[in-house]
Amino acid sequence: MQGHAVELLWVKVQDLAKGCEANEARRECWNFLEAVIRGQFDQLDIMRAEFFRLIKCGGRIECAESLPQRIQMLDALTQGGEKILHFEDEIGPLTQRLWPFVLTAGNQDVLATFLHININLLKYNSSYVDTEVLVSFIVAFSNICSNGRPEDVKLCLNCLDAIICYNHIPKEGLFAFVCLISRVVNQEQHCTEAWKIAKHLMGTHLGHSALYCLCQILQTPDFKKDVALIRGAVFFVGKLNISFIST
């Protein structure tokens, strides 16, 4: 395409793109813009900010009908969460805002795509993911791992590992993080990965605090009926004691 062709196309279709979600022409316009983004990615430049505003403010963000297209366009615009030029400070709050709608939509493809975006966002742009956003991630992963598909749980564990390796676990989210991996370690297909994440956590500056959280779980009467949580906490404490003794 010729220079400034993307800007010209946007001027021609922006009113349609911002129209009612129930409009079939609007849906086709979003599909068209997604194709433009993917095909002309290197020529977008400042138009990246304009397309991001469309994703963020175009129509009702809570609309379940438009959510798949919104997530697909976000995936295209960020190349799966890796490229966030011109909207670095806004991508974190947007993902935080989208999580409740992604969880309630019940669309497995949307969830998988959004999880992949979050993984790469944490790996390649962790400095732009604030504490509040990280806490919202941990809460969302807890919901997914409690009743999600094995492949979705695997993606959540990859996100948790990325938080430890490329960012940090906020103190406000540490207890929820420990509870999450304590429950997941009971699942046979994810036991090894959950234990690996726990070891990484213990090697950070929050290692002692994480161990204290495990002790809290075992000593708090309210958790006694949560068999999976107690079993996972016992497993981690026992494995950690063995590790300390062996070293």
PDB file of C-alpha atoms in Angstrom, residues 123-247:
ATOM      1  CA  LYS A 123       7.674 -11.230  29.130  1.00  0.00           C
ATOM      2  CA  TYR A 124       8.386  -8.331  26.793  1.00  0.00           C
ATOM      3  CA  ASN A 125       6.782  -5.322  28.503  1.00  0.00           C
ATOM      4  CA  SER A 126       6.793  -6.116  32.208  1.00  0.00           C
ATOM      5  CA  SER A 127       7.897  -2.604  33.188  1.00  0.00           C
ATOM      6  CA  TYR A 128       4.550  -1.273  31.956  1.00  0.00           C
ATOM      7  CA  VAL A 129       2.463  -3.688  34.039  1.00  0.00           C
ATOM      8  CA  ASP A 130       1.665  -1.990  37.354  1.00  0.00           C
ATOM      9  CA  THR A 131       1.006  -3.592  40.730  1.00  0.00           C
ATOM     10  CA  GLU A 132      -2.762  -3.185  40.515  1.00  0.00           C
ATOM     11  CA  VAL A 133      -2.797  -4.857  37.108  1.00  0.00           C
ATOM     12  CA  LEU A 134      -0.681  -7.763  38.358  1.00  0.00           C
ATOM     13  CA  VAL A 135      -3.089  -8.354  41.248  1.00  0.00           C
ATOM     14  CA  SER A 136      -6.012  -8.433  38.802  1.00  0.00           C
ATOM     15  CA  PHE A 137      -4.095 -11.015  36.728  1.00  0.00           C
ATOM     16  CA  ILE A 138      -3.599 -13.276  39.755  1.00  0.00           C
ATOM     17  CA  VAL A 139      -7.287 -13.041  40.678  1.00  0.00           C
ATOM     18  CA  ALA A 140      -8.298 -13.886  37.106  1.00  0.00           C
ATOM     19  CA  PHE A 141      -5.901 -16.854  36.959  1.00  0.00           C
ATOM     20  CA  SER A 142      -7.365 -18.151  40.218  1.00  0.00           C
ATOM     21  CA  ASN A 143     -10.832 -18.180  38.645  1.00  0.00           C
ATOM     22  CA  ILE A 144      -9.589 -19.967  35.537  1.00  0.00           C
ATOM     23  CA  CYS A 145      -7.570 -22.607  37.389  1.00  0.00           C
ATOM     24  CA  SER A 146     -10.486 -23.494  39.654  1.00  0.00           C
ATOM     25  CA  ASN A 147     -12.649 -24.808  36.810  1.00  0.00           C
ATOM     26  CA  GLY A 148     -10.823 -24.190  33.528  1.00  0.00           C
ATOM     27  CA  ARG A 149      -9.624 -26.537  30.815  1.00  0.00           C
ATOM     28  CA  PRO A 150      -6.161 -28.125  31.306  1.00  0.00           C
ATOM     29  CA  GLU A 151      -4.756 -26.118  28.391  1.00  0.00           C
ATOM     30  CA  ASP A 152      -6.039 -22.868  29.938  1.00  0.00           C
ATOM     31  CA  VAL A 153      -4.578 -23.791  33.319  1.00  0.00           C
ATOM     32  CA  LYS A 154      -1.246 -24.439  31.590  1.00  0.00           C
ATOM     33  CA  LEU A 155      -1.327 -20.947  30.063  1.00  0.00           C
ATOM     34  CA  CYS A 156      -2.152 -19.455  33.472  1.00  0.00           C
ATOM     35  CA  LEU A 157       0.856 -21.203  34.993  1.00  0.00           C
ATOM     36  CA  ASN A 158       3.025 -19.787  32.223  1.00  0.00           C
ATOM     37  CA  CYS A 159       1.715 -16.336  33.131  1.00  0.00           C
ATOM     38  CA  LEU A 160       2.477 -16.898  36.826  1.00  0.00           C
ATOM     39  CA  ASP A 161       6.005 -17.999  35.990  1.00  0.00           C
ATOM     40  CA  ALA A 162       6.431 -14.913  33.788  1.00  0.00           C
ATOM     41  CA  ILE A 163       5.329 -12.682  36.684  1.00  0.00           C
ATOM     42  CA  ILE A 164       8.090 -14.134  38.874  1.00  0.00           C
ATOM     43  CA  CYS A 165      10.782 -14.154  36.182  1.00  0.00           C
ATOM     44  CA  TYR A 166      10.125 -10.807  34.498  1.00  0.00           C
ATOM     45  CA  ASN A 167       8.242  -8.710  37.049  1.00  0.00           C
ATOM     46  CA  HIS A 168       7.386  -9.215  40.712  1.00  0.00           C
ATOM     47  CA  ILE A 169       4.561 -10.550  42.826  1.00  0.00           C
ATOM     48  CA  PRO A 170       2.848  -7.641  44.616  1.00  0.00           C
ATOM     49  CA  LYS A 171       2.540  -8.055  48.364  1.00  0.00           C
ATOM     50  CA  GLU A 172      -1.209  -7.520  47.958  1.00  0.00           C
ATOM     51  CA  GLY A 173      -1.426 -10.538  45.667  1.00  0.00           C
ATOM     52  CA  LEU A 174       1.046 -12.883  47.361  1.00  0.00           C
ATOM     53  CA  PHE A 175      -1.467 -14.816  49.475  1.00  0.00           C
ATOM     54  CA  ALA A 176      -3.780 -15.346  46.484  1.00  0.00           C
ATOM     55  CA  PHE A 177      -0.749 -16.444  44.423  1.00  0.00           C
ATOM     56  CA  VAL A 178       0.279 -19.011  47.051  1.00  0.00           C
ATOM     57  CA  CYS A 179      -3.293 -20.307  47.375  1.00  0.00           C
ATOM     58  CA  LEU A 180      -3.516 -20.659  43.614  1.00  0.00           C
ATOM     59  CA  ILE A 181      -0.403 -22.782  43.153  1.00  0.00           C
ATOM     60  CA  SER A 182      -1.310 -24.791  46.280  1.00  0.00           C
ATOM     61  CA  ARG A 183      -4.557 -25.828  44.623  1.00  0.00           C
ATOM     62  CA  VAL A 184      -3.105 -26.422  41.169  1.00  0.00           C
ATOM     63  CA  VAL A 185      -0.301 -28.672  42.471  1.00  0.00           C
ATOM     64  CA  ASN A 186      -3.028 -31.257  43.216  1.00  0.00           C
ATOM     65  CA  GLN A 187      -3.703 -31.647  39.500  1.00  0.00           C
ATOM     66  CA  GLU A 188      -1.502 -34.416  38.185  1.00  0.00           C
ATOM     67  CA  GLN A 189      -0.849 -32.860  34.776  1.00  0.00           C
ATOM     68  CA  HIS A 190       0.237 -29.556  36.370  1.00  0.00           C
ATOM     69  CA  CYS A 191       2.009 -30.763  39.512  1.00  0.00           C
ATOM     70  CA  THR A 192       5.542 -30.449  38.141  1.00  0.00           C
ATOM     71  CA  GLU A 193       4.961 -26.959  36.749  1.00  0.00           C
ATOM     72  CA  ALA A 194       3.321 -25.745  39.974  1.00  0.00           C
ATOM     73  CA  TRP A 195       6.257 -27.046  42.030  1.00  0.00           C
ATOM     74  CA  LYS A 196       8.709 -25.323  39.675  1.00  0.00           C
ATOM     75  CA  ILE A 197       6.873 -22.021  40.146  1.00  0.00           C
ATOM     76  CA  ALA A 198       6.885 -22.512  43.919  1.00  0.00           C
ATOM     77  CA  LYS A 199      10.664 -23.046  43.874  1.00  0.00           C
ATOM     78  CA  HIS A 200      11.127 -19.902  41.811  1.00  0.00           C
ATOM     79  CA  LEU A 201       8.958 -17.997  44.271  1.00  0.00           C
ATOM     80  CA  MET A 202      10.981 -19.224  47.243  1.00  0.00           C
ATOM     81  CA  GLY A 203      14.129 -17.973  45.558  1.00  0.00           C
ATOM     82  CA  THR A 204      12.845 -14.391  45.419  1.00  0.00           C
ATOM     83  CA  HIS A 205      12.839 -11.739  48.137  1.00  0.00           C
ATOM     84  CA  LEU A 206       9.304 -12.883  48.999  1.00  0.00           C
ATOM     85  CA  GLY A 207      10.377 -16.454  49.768  1.00  0.00           C
ATOM     86  CA  HIS A 208      10.012 -16.121  53.544  1.00  0.00           C
ATOM     87  CA  SER A 209       6.690 -14.309  53.169  1.00  0.00           C
ATOM     88  CA  ALA A 210       5.436 -17.098  50.877  1.00  0.00           C
ATOM     89  CA  LEU A 211       6.414 -19.704  53.456  1.00  0.00           C
ATOM     90  CA  TYR A 212       4.548 -17.697  56.076  1.00  0.00           C
ATOM     91  CA  CYS A 213       1.480 -17.736  53.801  1.00  0.00           C
ATOM     92  CA  LEU A 214       1.689 -21.542  53.618  1.00  0.00           C
ATOM     93  CA  CYS A 215       1.819 -21.714  57.410  1.00  0.00           C
ATOM     94  CA  GLN A 216      -1.184 -19.379  57.605  1.00  0.00           C
ATOM     95  CA  ILE A 217      -3.143 -21.695  55.327  1.00  0.00           C
ATOM     96  CA  LEU A 218      -2.371 -24.687  57.550  1.00  0.00           C
ATOM     97  CA  GLN A 219      -3.197 -22.851  60.785  1.00  0.00           C
ATOM     98  CA  THR A 220      -6.362 -20.992  59.769  1.00  0.00           C
ATOM     99  CA  PRO A 221      -9.540 -22.908  60.741  1.00  0.00           C
ATOM    100  CA  ASP A 222     -11.521 -21.412  57.847  1.00  0.00           C
ATOM    101  CA  PHE A 223      -9.374 -23.326  55.344  1.00  0.00           C
ATOM    102  CA  LYS A 224      -9.759 -26.778  56.930  1.00  0.00           C
ATOM    103  CA  LYS A 225     -12.656 -27.698  54.630  1.00  0.00           C
ATOM    104  CA  ASP A 226     -10.660 -26.748  51.525  1.00  0.00           C
ATOM    105  CA  VAL A 227      -8.982 -30.122  51.076  1.00  0.00           C
ATOM    106  CA  ALA A 228      -7.085 -29.267  47.893  1.00  0.00           C
ATOM    107  CA  LEU A 229      -5.656 -26.087  49.407  1.00  0.00           C
ATOM    108  CA  ILE A 230      -4.507 -27.826  52.602  1.00  0.00           C
ATOM    109  CA  ARG A 231      -3.036 -30.771  50.689  1.00  0.00           C
ATOM    110  CA  GLY A 232      -1.095 -28.434  48.404  1.00  0.00           C
ATOM    111  CA  ALA A 233       0.222 -26.375  51.305  1.00  0.00           C
ATOM    112  CA  VAL A 234       1.372 -29.525  53.110  1.00  0.00           C
ATOM    113  CA  PHE A 235       3.050 -30.740  49.933  1.00  0.00           C
ATOM    114  CA  PHE A 236       4.967 -27.488  49.462  1.00  0.00           C
ATOM    115  CA  VAL A 237       6.046 -27.236  53.101  1.00  0.00           C
ATOM    116  CA  GLY A 238       7.229 -30.846  53.062  1.00  0.00           C
ATOM    117  CA  LYS A 239       9.122 -30.456  49.789  1.00  0.00           C
ATOM    118  CA  LEU A 240      10.700 -27.212  50.948  1.00  0.00           C
ATOM    119  CA  ASN A 241      11.861 -28.812  54.211  1.00  0.00           C
ATOM    120  CA  ILE A 242      13.449 -31.641  52.252  1.00  0.00           C
ATOM    121  CA  SER A 243      15.139 -29.125  49.960  1.00  0.00           C
ATOM    122  CA  PHE A 244      16.492 -27.136  52.908  1.00  0.00           C
ATOM    123  CA  ILE A 245      17.805 -30.299  54.606  1.00  0.00           C
ATOM    124  CA  SER A 246      19.442 -31.563  51.418  1.00  0.00           C
ATOM    125  CA  THR A 247      21.262 -28.267  50.934  1.00  0.00           C
TER     126      THR A 247
END
